[in-house]
Amino acid sequence: MAENNGVKSRRDQQLERLRKKYPDKKFEDDEEIYGQISDDYDQYEHDLDGYKGREKAMSDMFAADPRSAQFLADMHNGQDPVLGLVKNFGVDIKDVLDDPEMQDKIAEANKEYVERVAKSKQLDEEYEKNMDATLETLRQFQEERGMTDEQIDEVANAMLTVVKDGVMGKFSRETLELFVNAINHDADVANAGEEGRVAGRNDKIVEGLRKRDKGDGTAPLNGKNGGAPSQQKQSQSIFDLANEAM
């Protein structure tokens, strides 16, 4: 019989890759293994479609005017963009820039560029500000729960994974189950509280009925010649007992 010589099976190789990529998962059953492989494949197809779309757009642009490809290549190699424009599109570019109508269009394009840069800077500043507050919240949360650094890091990484998947338009079954369980937990806690309150009230009603049927064992004080005592108080209904128990 031929020896294995330590060669791993394709299944073991795939499991090793998955566990290395997702160290927080164990992949102990086929459902989890193939589910993750399916999610990864879907993500791969999504990314590949994006690459193909951008590649086609660039290809169409270069096919429409090959000079644009050379211009981008020159700029990538460190050539001054203005010199690249003249080199690839000729000195007529100066006439275009001097055209009043084109100047308006250039001014509008430059305005959009400046606004985009300013918006990007604003988002960066807002991100830094929010991150400072978030780190403080995580620190307080960690102290209140008595969590280790590794535990709070795991929580933060899980949240970042959900956010990243949301940006990419990806919602896995694991993420959906996480939020469904969280929502159901709140509902279960509320239902358990209501059930406990009702059960406590019902116990009081039952105890009241038992005392009424049993009596306290003492002789009546207002009986005459051994006759039946007169009732000082009318019998309470179950609704009266319920009201007293609330």
Tab-separated table of C-alpha atoms in Angstrom:
chain	number	residue	atom	x	y	z
A	1	MET	CA	0.000	0.000	0.000
A	2	ALA	CA	1.426	3.355	-1.056
A	3	GLU	CA	2.309	5.761	1.756
A	4	ASN	CA	0.708	9.199	1.974
A	5	ASN	CA	4.108	10.875	2.558
A	6	GLY	CA	2.378	13.726	4.441
A	7	VAL	CA	0.538	15.025	1.357
A	8	LYS	CA	-2.657	16.850	2.406
A	9	SER	CA	-5.928	16.143	0.650
A	10	ARG	CA	-7.600	18.885	-1.359
A	11	ARG	CA	-10.246	19.138	1.366
A	12	ASP	CA	-7.629	19.625	4.084
A	13	GLN	CA	-5.835	22.203	1.930
A	14	GLN	CA	-9.076	24.148	1.471
A	15	LEU	CA	-9.856	23.946	5.192
A	16	GLU	CA	-6.401	25.274	6.005
A	17	ARG	CA	-6.928	28.230	3.678
A	18	LEU	CA	-10.339	29.015	5.171
A	19	ARG	CA	-9.113	28.817	8.765
A	20	LYS	CA	-6.155	31.032	7.943
A	21	LYS	CA	-8.415	33.595	6.251
A	22	TYR	CA	-11.107	33.406	8.962
A	23	PRO	CA	-9.271	32.570	12.228
A	24	ASP	CA	-12.421	33.181	14.304
A	25	LYS	CA	-14.274	30.310	12.621
A	26	LYS	CA	-13.773	26.588	13.207
A	27	PHE	CA	-15.315	25.093	10.031
A	28	GLU	CA	-16.210	21.837	11.746
A	29	ASP	CA	-19.184	20.879	9.543
A	30	ASP	CA	-19.858	20.847	5.805
A	31	GLU	CA	-22.643	23.435	6.047
A	32	GLU	CA	-20.251	26.070	7.430
A	33	ILE	CA	-17.437	25.055	5.073
A	34	TYR	CA	-19.439	25.135	1.860
A	35	GLY	CA	-21.416	28.160	3.003
A	36	GLN	CA	-18.201	30.169	3.382
A	37	ILE	CA	-16.863	28.879	0.061
A	38	SER	CA	-20.114	29.978	-1.602
A	39	ASP	CA	-19.909	33.449	-0.001
A	40	ASP	CA	-16.278	33.810	-1.085
A	41	TYR	CA	-17.133	32.746	-4.621
A	42	ASP	CA	-19.996	35.265	-4.793
A	43	GLN	CA	-17.619	38.003	-3.605
A	44	TYR	CA	-15.026	36.910	-6.156
A	45	GLU	CA	-17.576	37.125	-8.984
A	46	HIS	CA	-18.710	40.543	-7.761
A	47	ASP	CA	-15.141	41.855	-7.698
A	48	LEU	CA	-14.352	40.284	-11.053
A	49	ASP	CA	-17.377	41.933	-12.668
A	50	GLY	CA	-16.171	45.276	-11.312
A	51	TYR	CA	-12.683	44.743	-12.725
A	52	LYS	CA	-14.088	43.735	-16.101
A	53	GLY	CA	-16.370	46.783	-16.201
A	54	ARG	CA	-13.534	49.199	-15.445
A	55	GLU	CA	-11.236	47.435	-17.910
A	56	LYS	CA	-13.849	47.699	-20.653
A	57	ALA	CA	-14.372	51.410	-19.959
A	58	MET	CA	-10.623	52.032	-20.250
A	59	SER	CA	-10.399	49.881	-23.359
A	60	ASP	CA	-13.270	51.754	-25.017
A	61	MET	CA	-11.641	55.092	-24.177
A	62	PHE	CA	-8.299	54.032	-25.646
A	63	ALA	CA	-10.004	52.630	-28.748
A	64	ALA	CA	-11.896	55.872	-29.297
A	65	ASP	CA	-8.693	57.964	-29.063
A	66	PRO	CA	-5.337	56.143	-28.717
A	67	ARG	CA	-3.701	59.431	-27.717
A	68	SER	CA	-5.398	59.200	-24.331
A	69	ALA	CA	-3.576	55.933	-23.633
A	70	GLN	CA	-0.205	57.507	-24.415
A	71	PHE	CA	-1.038	60.568	-22.332
A	72	LEU	CA	-1.867	58.412	-19.299
A	73	ALA	CA	1.261	56.295	-19.844
A	74	ASP	CA	3.461	59.424	-19.978
A	75	MET	CA	1.866	60.858	-16.837
A	76	HIS	CA	2.320	57.503	-15.060
A	77	ASN	CA	5.995	57.615	-15.963
A	78	GLY	CA	6.367	61.006	-14.313
A	79	GLN	CA	6.021	63.389	-17.258
A	80	ASP	CA	4.440	66.776	-16.616
A	81	PRO	CA	0.721	66.527	-17.521
A	82	VAL	CA	0.771	69.856	-19.379
A	83	LEU	CA	3.714	68.708	-21.499
A	84	GLY	CA	1.897	65.435	-22.024
A	85	LEU	CA	-1.135	67.267	-23.360
A	86	VAL	CA	0.991	69.217	-25.845
A	87	LYS	CA	2.975	66.133	-26.819
A	88	ASN	CA	-0.050	63.959	-27.482
A	89	PHE	CA	-2.660	66.495	-28.561
A	90	GLY	CA	-0.481	69.181	-30.197
A	91	VAL	CA	-0.075	72.886	-29.562
A	92	ASP	CA	-3.718	73.361	-30.494
A	93	ILE	CA	-4.440	72.636	-26.874
A	94	LYS	CA	-3.391	76.215	-26.117
A	95	ASP	CA	-6.043	77.531	-28.485
A	96	VAL	CA	-8.595	75.398	-26.702
A	97	LEU	CA	-7.557	76.791	-23.338
A	98	ASP	CA	-7.788	80.348	-24.663
A	99	ASP	CA	-11.327	79.788	-25.966
A	100	PRO	CA	-13.738	81.739	-23.648
A	101	GLU	CA	-16.354	78.986	-23.862
A	102	MET	CA	-13.797	76.351	-22.927
A	103	GLN	CA	-12.520	78.539	-20.125
A	104	ASP	CA	-15.982	78.457	-18.550
A	105	LYS	CA	-16.070	74.668	-18.846
A	106	ILE	CA	-12.556	74.399	-17.415
A	107	ALA	CA	-13.524	76.682	-14.521
A	108	GLU	CA	-16.569	74.505	-13.800
A	109	ALA	CA	-14.476	71.339	-13.936
A	110	ASN	CA	-11.917	72.891	-11.585
A	111	LYS	CA	-14.717	73.934	-9.222
A	112	GLU	CA	-15.946	70.329	-9.063
A	113	TYR	CA	-12.403	69.170	-8.375
A	114	VAL	CA	-11.917	71.672	-5.536
A	115	GLU	CA	-15.282	70.738	-4.001
A	116	ARG	CA	-14.441	67.041	-4.212
A	117	VAL	CA	-11.085	67.606	-2.489
A	118	ALA	CA	-12.740	69.742	0.199
A	119	LYS	CA	-15.444	67.131	0.754
A	120	SER	CA	-12.832	64.418	1.047
A	121	LYS	CA	-10.927	66.475	3.613
A	122	GLN	CA	-14.144	67.135	5.538
A	123	LEU	CA	-14.966	63.420	5.617
A	124	ASP	CA	-11.459	62.619	6.832
A	125	GLU	CA	-11.767	65.162	9.652
A	126	GLU	CA	-15.219	63.855	10.605
A	127	TYR	CA	-13.895	60.290	10.581
A	128	GLU	CA	-11.036	61.193	12.920
A	129	LYS	CA	-13.415	63.006	15.267
A	130	ASN	CA	-15.888	60.113	15.344
A	131	MET	CA	-13.107	57.579	15.790
A	132	ASP	CA	-11.836	59.382	18.897
A	133	ALA	CA	-15.323	59.168	20.421
A	134	THR	CA	-15.686	55.532	19.336
A	135	LEU	CA	-12.398	54.494	20.937
A	136	GLU	CA	-13.484	56.108	24.203
A	137	THR	CA	-16.834	54.276	24.011
A	138	LEU	CA	-15.042	50.971	23.427
A	139	ARG	CA	-12.758	51.648	26.391
A	140	GLN	CA	-15.685	52.359	28.709
A	141	PHE	CA	-17.600	49.345	27.411
A	142	GLN	CA	-14.569	47.116	28.002
A	143	GLU	CA	-14.181	48.341	31.587
A	144	GLU	CA	-17.889	47.952	32.400
A	145	ARG	CA	-17.993	44.383	31.064
A	146	GLY	CA	-14.581	43.385	32.417
A	147	MET	CA	-13.428	42.305	28.957
A	148	THR	CA	-9.856	41.608	27.892
A	149	ASP	CA	-8.155	43.489	25.052
A	150	GLU	CA	-8.505	40.410	22.859
A	151	GLN	CA	-12.253	40.206	23.519
A	152	ILE	CA	-12.961	43.867	22.751
A	153	ASP	CA	-10.783	43.621	19.623
A	154	GLU	CA	-12.858	40.658	18.484
A	155	VAL	CA	-16.062	42.654	18.966
A	156	ALA	CA	-14.670	45.637	17.041
A	157	ASN	CA	-13.439	43.413	14.204
A	158	ALA	CA	-16.836	41.742	13.927
A	159	MET	CA	-18.541	45.143	13.685
A	160	LEU	CA	-16.059	46.346	11.057
A	161	THR	CA	-16.704	43.184	9.041
A	162	VAL	CA	-20.440	43.925	9.002
A	163	VAL	CA	-19.809	47.543	7.980
A	164	LYS	CA	-17.397	46.508	5.216
A	165	ASP	CA	-19.830	43.912	3.893
A	166	GLY	CA	-22.602	46.525	3.889
A	167	VAL	CA	-20.493	48.953	1.848
A	168	MET	CA	-19.814	46.148	-0.634
A	169	GLY	CA	-23.517	45.278	-0.784
A	170	LYS	CA	-22.861	41.884	0.810
A	171	PHE	CA	-25.144	40.478	3.503
A	172	SER	CA	-24.282	36.905	4.487
A	173	ARG	CA	-26.588	34.491	6.311
A	174	GLU	CA	-24.322	34.789	9.339
A	175	THR	CA	-24.862	38.560	9.482
A	176	LEU	CA	-28.628	38.222	8.988
A	177	GLU	CA	-28.878	35.613	11.755
A	178	LEU	CA	-26.831	37.858	14.053
A	179	PHE	CA	-29.309	40.736	13.751
A	180	VAL	CA	-32.383	38.482	13.825
A	181	ASN	CA	-31.156	36.925	17.074
A	182	ALA	CA	-30.507	40.386	18.519
A	183	ILE	CA	-34.025	41.568	17.627
A	184	ASN	CA	-35.645	38.369	18.927
A	185	HIS	CA	-33.650	38.647	22.155
A	186	ASP	CA	-35.236	42.013	22.985
A	187	ALA	CA	-38.694	40.619	22.230
A	188	ASP	CA	-38.044	37.487	24.310
A	189	VAL	CA	-36.912	39.555	27.302
A	190	ALA	CA	-40.060	41.704	27.095
A	191	ASN	CA	-42.303	38.628	26.788
A	192	ALA	CA	-40.577	36.904	29.700
A	193	GLY	CA	-41.152	39.959	31.894
A	194	GLU	CA	-44.847	40.089	31.005
A	195	GLU	CA	-45.257	36.348	31.566
A	196	GLY	CA	-43.597	36.649	34.989
A	197	ARG	CA	-45.907	39.481	35.990
A	198	VAL	CA	-49.020	37.547	34.928
A	199	ALA	CA	-47.800	34.363	36.657
A	200	GLY	CA	-47.216	36.261	39.906
A	201	ARG	CA	-50.706	37.760	39.786
A	202	ASN	CA	-52.273	34.364	39.103
A	203	ASP	CA	-50.421	32.844	42.099
A	204	LYS	CA	-51.906	35.521	44.350
A	205	ILE	CA	-55.411	34.772	43.036
A	206	VAL	CA	-55.034	31.039	43.667
A	207	GLU	CA	-53.691	31.652	47.180
A	208	GLY	CA	-56.651	33.923	47.919
A	209	LEU	CA	-59.133	31.273	46.787
A	210	ARG	CA	-57.461	28.644	48.967
A	211	LYS	CA	-57.672	30.844	52.075
A	212	ARG	CA	-61.317	31.566	51.383
A	213	ASP	CA	-62.238	27.882	51.047
A	214	LYS	CA	-60.213	26.766	54.080
A	215	GLY	CA	-61.155	29.535	56.495
A	216	ASP	CA	-59.088	30.579	59.499
A	217	GLY	CA	-60.460	27.922	61.947
A	218	THR	CA	-61.852	30.378	64.550
A	219	ALA	CA	-65.404	30.371	65.903
A	220	PRO	CA	-67.759	33.086	64.613
A	221	LEU	CA	-68.278	35.953	67.002
A	222	ASN	CA	-71.843	36.980	66.058
A	223	GLY	CA	-73.660	33.632	66.051
A	224	LYS	CA	-76.869	33.225	68.069
A	225	ASN	CA	-77.726	30.023	70.122
A	226	GLY	CA	-75.364	27.959	68.049
A	227	GLY	CA	-77.073	29.088	64.880
A	228	ALA	CA	-75.242	29.812	61.636
A	229	PRO	CA	-73.322	33.049	61.754
A	230	SER	CA	-74.369	35.881	59.540
A	231	GLN	CA	-71.903	36.822	56.850
A	232	GLN	CA	-70.256	40.166	57.501
A	233	LYS	CA	-68.797	40.329	54.054
A	234	GLN	CA	-70.101	39.115	50.732
A	235	SER	CA	-68.120	36.398	48.967
A	236	GLN	CA	-65.509	37.839	46.654
A	237	SER	CA	-65.558	36.959	43.000
A	238	ILE	CA	-62.416	35.886	41.114
A	239	PHE	CA	-62.390	39.325	39.522
A	240	ASP	CA	-62.251	40.975	42.966
A	241	LEU	CA	-59.354	38.743	43.921
A	242	ALA	CA	-57.596	39.585	40.677
A	243	ASN	CA	-57.926	43.294	41.379
A	244	GLU	CA	-56.484	42.838	44.866
A	245	ALA	CA	-53.567	40.867	43.494
A	246	MET	CA	-52.575	43.608	41.006
